[in-house]
CSV table of C-alpha atoms and ligand atoms in Angstrom, one decimal:
chain,number,residue,atom,x,y,z
A,1,MET,CA,-8.0,3.3,3.3
A,2,THR,CA,-5.6,3.6,1.0
A,3,LYS,CA,-3.2,0.5,-0.2
A,4,ALA,CA,0.5,1.3,-0.4
A,5,SER,CA,1.3,0.6,-3.7
A,6,PRO,CA,3.2,-2.8,-4.7
A,7,HIS,CA,6.0,-1.3,-6.4
A,8,ILE,CA,7.1,1.1,-3.6
A,9,GLU,CA,10.1,-0.4,-1.5
A,10,ALA,CA,10.1,-1.2,2.3
A,11,VAL,CA,11.3,1.3,4.4
A,12,PHE,CA,11.4,-1.0,7.5
A,13,SER,CA,11.7,-4.6,7.0
A,14,ALA,CA,12.2,-8.1,9.8
A,15,LYS,CA,13.6,-11.1,8.4
A,16,SER,CA,13.5,-14.5,9.9
A,17,LEU,CA,13.6,-13.2,13.6
A,18,SER,CA,13.4,-15.3,16.2
A,19,LEU,CA,14.0,-14.7,20.2
A,20,ASP,CA,14.8,-16.6,23.1
A,21,LEU,CA,13.4,-15.3,26.3
A,22,GLY,CA,14.1,-17.1,30.1
A,23,GLY,CA,15.4,-20.4,28.1
A,24,ARG,CA,12.1,-20.4,25.9
A,25,GLU,CA,11.9,-19.3,22.7
A,26,VAL,CA,9.1,-16.5,22.5
A,27,LEU,CA,9.3,-15.9,18.9
A,28,THR,CA,10.3,-18.3,16.0
A,29,ASN,CA,10.5,-17.0,12.2
A,30,ILE,CA,8.9,-13.1,12.3
A,31,GLY,CA,9.1,-11.4,9.0
A,32,PHE,CA,7.1,-8.5,7.4
A,33,ASP,CA,7.8,-5.6,5.4
A,34,LEU,CA,6.3,-2.0,5.9
A,35,LYS,CA,6.0,0.6,3.2
A,36,PRO,CA,6.3,4.2,3.7
A,37,GLY,CA,2.7,5.6,4.1
A,38,GLU,CA,1.2,2.0,5.3
A,39,VAL,CA,-0.6,1.3,8.5
A,40,LEU,CA,0.5,-2.3,9.2
A,41,GLY,CA,-1.4,-4.1,12.6
A,42,ILE,CA,0.3,-6.7,14.5
A,43,ILE,CA,-2.4,-8.5,16.2
A,44,GLY,CA,-2.5,-11.3,18.7
A,45,PRO,CA,-3.6,-12.6,22.2
A,46,ASN,CA,-1.9,-11.6,25.1
A,47,GLY,CA,1.5,-13.3,25.4
A,48,ALA,CA,1.4,-13.9,21.9
A,49,GLY,CA,5.1,-12.1,21.5
A,50,LYS,CA,4.1,-8.8,20.5
A,51,THR,CA,6.2,-6.4,22.7
A,52,SER,CA,9.2,-8.9,22.6
A,53,LEU,CA,8.9,-8.1,18.8
A,54,LEU,CA,8.8,-4.5,19.2
A,55,GLU,CA,12.0,-4.8,21.8
A,56,ILE,CA,13.7,-6.4,19.1
A,57,LEU,CA,12.4,-4.0,16.2
A,58,SER,CA,13.5,-0.8,18.4
A,59,GLY,CA,17.0,-2.2,19.2
A,60,ARG,CA,16.4,-3.3,23.1
A,61,TYR,CA,16.6,-7.0,22.2
A,62,GLN,CA,18.8,-8.3,20.3
A,63,PRO,CA,17.5,-11.4,18.1
A,64,LYS,CA,18.4,-15.0,18.4
A,65,THR,CA,18.5,-15.1,14.6
A,66,GLY,CA,17.4,-12.8,11.8
A,67,LYS,CA,17.5,-9.3,10.5
A,68,VAL,CA,15.8,-6.0,11.1
A,69,ILE,CA,16.2,-3.8,7.8
A,70,TYR,CA,15.7,0.0,7.5
A,71,GLU,CA,15.9,2.0,4.2
A,72,GLY,CA,17.9,-1.1,2.7
A,73,LYS,CA,20.4,-1.0,5.6
A,74,ASP,CA,21.1,-3.8,8.2
A,75,ILE,CA,20.4,-2.1,11.4
A,76,THR,CA,20.2,-5.3,13.6
A,77,LYS,CA,23.0,-4.3,15.7
A,78,LEU,CA,22.2,-0.6,16.0
A,79,PRO,CA,21.5,0.5,19.6
A,80,LEU,CA,17.9,1.8,20.3
A,81,PHE,CA,19.2,5.7,20.5
A,82,GLU,CA,21.0,5.1,17.1
A,83,ARG,CA,17.8,3.9,15.9
A,84,ALA,CA,15.8,6.8,17.1
A,85,ARG,CA,18.2,9.4,15.6
A,86,ARG,CA,18.2,7.7,12.6
A,87,GLY,CA,13.8,8.4,12.2
A,88,ILE,CA,12.6,5.4,13.9
A,89,GLY,CA,10.5,6.5,16.4
A,90,ARG,CA,9.0,3.9,19.4
A,91,THR,CA,6.2,4.4,21.8
A,92,TYR,CA,5.6,1.9,24.9
A,93,GLN,CA,2.3,0.0,26.4
A,94,THR,CA,2.1,2.0,29.4
A,95,PRO,CA,2.9,5.8,28.6
A,96,ILE,CA,5.8,6.7,31.2
A,97,VAL,CA,6.3,10.4,31.6
A,98,PRO,CA,9.1,12.2,33.5
A,99,GLU,CA,7.0,13.0,36.5
A,100,ASP,CA,9.2,15.4,38.0
A,101,LEU,CA,9.4,17.8,35.2
A,102,THR,CA,6.9,20.1,33.8
A,103,VAL,CA,5.5,19.4,30.3
A,104,GLY,CA,8.1,22.5,29.1
A,105,GLU,CA,11.0,20.8,30.6
A,106,ALA,CA,9.8,17.6,29.1
A,107,PHE,CA,9.9,19.3,25.6
A,108,LYS,CA,12.9,20.8,26.5
A,109,ALA,CA,14.5,17.2,27.7
A,110,ALA,CA,13.1,15.8,24.5
A,111,ARG,CA,14.7,18.5,22.2
A,112,GLN,CA,18.0,18.1,23.8
A,113,ALA,CA,18.1,14.2,24.0
A,114,PHE,CA,20.5,14.0,21.2
A,115,ARG,CA,22.0,16.3,18.5
A,116,PRO,CA,20.8,18.1,16.3
A,117,TRP,CA,19.3,19.9,19.3
A,118,LEU,CA,15.7,21.0,18.2
A,119,THR,CA,14.1,24.4,18.8
A,120,ARG,CA,10.9,25.3,20.1
A,121,PHE,CA,9.4,25.6,17.2
A,122,ASP,CA,9.9,22.4,16.5
A,123,ALA,CA,8.5,21.4,19.5
A,124,GLU,CA,5.3,23.4,18.8
A,125,TYR,CA,5.3,21.3,15.7
A,126,GLY,CA,5.2,18.1,17.3
A,127,ALA,CA,2.6,19.1,19.8
A,128,GLN,CA,0.0,20.8,17.0
A,129,LEU,CA,0.7,17.4,15.1
A,130,VAL,CA,-1.3,15.6,17.8
A,131,ASN,CA,-3.5,18.5,19.0
A,132,PHE,CA,-1.6,18.6,22.5
A,133,ILE,CA,-2.6,22.1,24.0
A,134,THR,CA,-1.5,21.6,27.7
A,135,THR,CA,0.3,24.3,29.2
A,136,HIS,CA,4.1,24.4,29.8
A,137,ASP,CA,4.0,24.6,33.5
A,138,THR,CA,2.1,21.7,34.1
A,139,HIS,CA,3.4,19.3,35.9
A,140,CYS,CA,3.9,15.8,34.0
A,141,ALA,CA,2.4,13.8,36.7
A,142,ARG,CA,-0.8,15.2,36.4
A,143,LEU,CA,-1.4,14.3,32.7
A,144,LYS,CA,-4.0,11.8,32.1
A,145,THR,CA,-3.3,8.7,30.2
A,146,PHE,CA,-4.1,10.3,26.5
A,147,GLU,CA,-2.0,13.6,27.4
A,148,ARG,CA,0.7,11.5,28.2
A,149,ARG,CA,0.3,9.7,25.3
A,150,LYS,CA,0.4,12.8,23.3
A,151,LEU,CA,3.3,14.1,25.2
A,152,LEU,CA,5.3,11.3,24.3
A,153,MET,CA,3.8,11.1,20.7
A,154,ALA,CA,4.9,14.7,20.2
A,155,ASN,CA,8.4,14.5,21.3
A,156,LEU,CA,8.9,11.8,18.7
A,157,LEU,CA,7.3,13.5,16.1
A,158,MET,CA,9.0,16.7,16.5
A,159,ARG,CA,12.1,14.9,14.9
A,160,GLN,CA,9.6,13.9,11.8
A,161,PRO,CA,10.3,10.2,12.1
A,162,LYS,CA,9.8,7.9,9.1
A,163,VAL,CA,8.8,5.0,10.9
A,164,LEU,CA,6.7,4.8,14.3
A,165,LEU,CA,6.8,1.3,15.9
A,166,MET,CA,3.5,1.8,18.6
A,167,ASP,CA,2.7,-0.5,21.5
A,168,GLU,CA,-1.0,-0.4,22.0
A,169,PRO,CA,-1.4,3.2,21.5
A,170,ALA,CA,-5.2,3.1,22.6
A,171,ALA,CA,-4.4,1.1,25.9
A,172,GLY,CA,-6.3,3.1,28.6
A,173,LEU,CA,-8.1,5.3,26.2
A,174,ILE,CA,-11.8,5.8,25.7
A,175,ASN,CA,-13.4,5.6,22.4
A,176,ALA,CA,-13.4,9.2,21.4
A,177,GLU,CA,-9.6,9.4,22.3
A,178,ILE,CA,-9.1,6.0,20.4
A,179,ASP,CA,-10.7,8.0,17.1
A,180,GLU,CA,-8.3,11.0,17.9
A,181,ILE,CA,-5.2,8.7,17.8
A,182,ASP,CA,-6.6,7.1,14.4
A,183,GLN,CA,-7.0,10.3,12.9
A,184,ILE,CA,-3.3,11.5,13.8
A,185,LEU,CA,-2.1,8.3,12.7
A,186,ARG,CA,-4.3,8.3,9.1
A,187,MET,CA,-2.7,11.9,8.8
A,188,LEU,CA,0.9,10.6,9.9
A,189,SER,CA,0.9,7.9,7.5
A,190,LYS,CA,-1.2,8.9,4.4
A,191,GLU,CA,-0.5,12.8,4.4
A,192,MET,CA,3.1,12.4,5.8
A,193,ASN,CA,4.3,9.1,4.7
A,194,VAL,CA,5.0,7.7,7.8
A,195,GLY,CA,5.2,3.8,8.1
A,196,VAL,CA,3.5,3.2,11.2
A,197,LEU,CA,3.6,-0.4,13.0
A,198,ILE,CA,0.7,-0.5,15.6
A,199,VAL,CA,0.7,-3.5,18.1
A,200,GLU,CA,-2.6,-4.3,19.2
A,201,HIS,CA,-4.8,-7.2,20.9
A,202,ARG,CA,-8.4,-6.1,20.2
A,203,ILE,CA,-8.8,-6.9,16.6
A,204,GLU,CA,-11.5,-4.6,16.0
A,205,LEU,CA,-9.5,-1.4,16.8
A,206,LEU,CA,-7.3,-1.8,13.6
A,207,GLU,CA,-10.5,-2.1,11.5
A,208,SER,CA,-10.9,1.2,10.7
A,209,ILE,CA,-6.9,2.1,10.5
A,210,ALA,CA,-4.8,-0.6,9.3
A,211,ASP,CA,-4.1,-1.3,5.5
A,212,ARG,CA,-2.9,-5.0,6.5
A,213,VAL,CA,-2.2,-7.3,9.3
A,214,ILE,CA,-0.3,-9.7,10.7
A,215,VAL,CA,-1.9,-12.0,12.9
A,216,MET,CA,0.7,-13.7,15.8
A,217,ASP,CA,0.5,-16.5,18.4
A,218,ALA,CA,2.5,-18.1,20.3
A,219,GLY,CA,5.2,-16.2,19.3
A,220,GLU,CA,4.6,-17.2,15.2
A,221,VAL,CA,2.8,-15.6,12.3
A,222,ILE,CA,-0.5,-17.4,12.0
A,223,ALA,CA,-1.9,-15.3,9.4
A,224,GLN,CA,-1.5,-11.8,7.4
A,225,GLY,CA,-3.3,-9.8,5.1
A,226,GLU,CA,-6.4,-7.9,4.9
A,227,LEU,CA,-8.1,-7.7,8.1
A,228,ALA,CA,-11.5,-8.6,6.5
A,229,ASP,CA,-10.0,-11.5,4.8
A,230,ILE,CA,-8.1,-13.1,7.9
A,231,ILE,CA,-10.8,-12.7,10.6
A,232,ASN,CA,-12.6,-15.5,9.4
A,233,SER,CA,-9.6,-17.8,9.2
A,234,PRO,CA,-9.8,-20.8,11.4
A,235,ALA,CA,-6.1,-20.6,12.8
A,236,VAL,CA,-7.2,-16.8,13.8
A,237,ARG,CA,-10.4,-18.1,15.2
A,238,ALA,CA,-9.0,-20.6,17.2
A,239,ALA,CA,-6.1,-18.3,18.9
A,240,TYR,CA,-8.8,-15.6,19.5
A,241,PHE,CA,-12.0,-17.2,20.2
A,242,GLU,CA,-11.8,-20.8,20.8
A,243,THR,CA,-10.3,-22.4,24.0
A,244,ALA,CA,-8.2,-25.7,23.7
B,1,ADP,N1,11.8,-11.0,30.1
B,1,ADP,C1,11.2,-12.1,30.1
B,1,ADP,N2,12.1,-13.2,30.5
B,1,ADP,C2,10.9,-14.3,30.3
B,1,ADP,N3,10.0,-14.5,29.3
B,1,ADP,C3,9.3,-13.2,28.9
B,1,ADP,C4,10.0,-12.0,29.1
B,1,ADP,N4,8.9,-11.2,28.5
B,1,ADP,C5,8.0,-12.0,27.9
B,1,ADP,N5,8.2,-13.0,28.0
B,1,ADP,C6,7.4,-14.0,27.6
B,1,ADP,O1,7.3,-14.1,26.3
B,1,ADP,C7,5.8,-14.3,25.7
B,1,ADP,C8,5.7,-13.0,24.8
B,1,ADP,O2,5.3,-11.9,26.1
B,1,ADP,P1,5.1,-10.2,25.4
B,1,ADP,O3,6.3,-10.3,24.1
B,1,ADP,O4,5.0,-9.6,26.3
B,1,ADP,O5,3.7,-10.9,24.4
B,1,ADP,P2,2.6,-10.0,24.2
B,1,ADP,O6,3.1,-8.2,23.8
B,1,ADP,O7,2.0,-10.3,22.5
B,1,ADP,O8,1.6,-9.9,25.0
B,1,ADP,C9,5.2,-14.4,26.8
B,1,ADP,O9,5.2,-15.8,27.2
B,1,ADP,C10,5.8,-13.7,28.1
B,1,ADP,O10,5.6,-14.4,29.0
B,2,MG,MG1,2.6,-6.5,24.9
């Protein structure tokens, strides 16, 4: 694992984000910086607020307070599609593919989702990055979880995003598949300089991949740093291993 150099500017930052849902504060004062080429893990037990945070970062929710900064600009008010267009890719906890389309049709829809329309070569490039080799006449409905995740990643990567926001990319995968996802993310971050934020509830899954982690519990950041250092912190142990 290489560490991002301290002098490199963040490509993506959250500043003092808070969020109310259903009349309750589910996020309180969340902040972080993500540098180009860095893999930042966000961990926390179920219900900690990880997905809600991604909803703000990707543009589906507006925060109650705080800002989202991308390439030095305040993008807090930008809608989801505009963030995608500018190079912020997002994946979801459940990989939902267009069930009525074939793989080839799904790639075409992704190429033409917004301008500039991309070529088949761009789509092929995205597919190669994630080693997605399924034939184009396969119906998306028939794809297994791993292939679904790869199809969706290929669709993002063909546009060469600068930031990837991933919600539990290992969910539903077996160990060999998780290893392959880790390799892909390592290549994207370390060789292509993409800033990768990975949300995960299983601490051990971030060990081999994250340069740095942020631990959330009940909507707040309770620890951050290198995984090896924070894993034994009392707050983290209490959130994960002890019941009140
Ligand atoms: N749409 C919603 N309306 C009200 N409460 C919600 C909504 N979505 C999530 N929550 C609540 O916000 C908290 C954080 O949820 P979530 O962001 O899904 O956590 P995580 O992804 O860490 O499991 C939970 O207490 C959850 O019940
Ligand atoms: Mg979640």
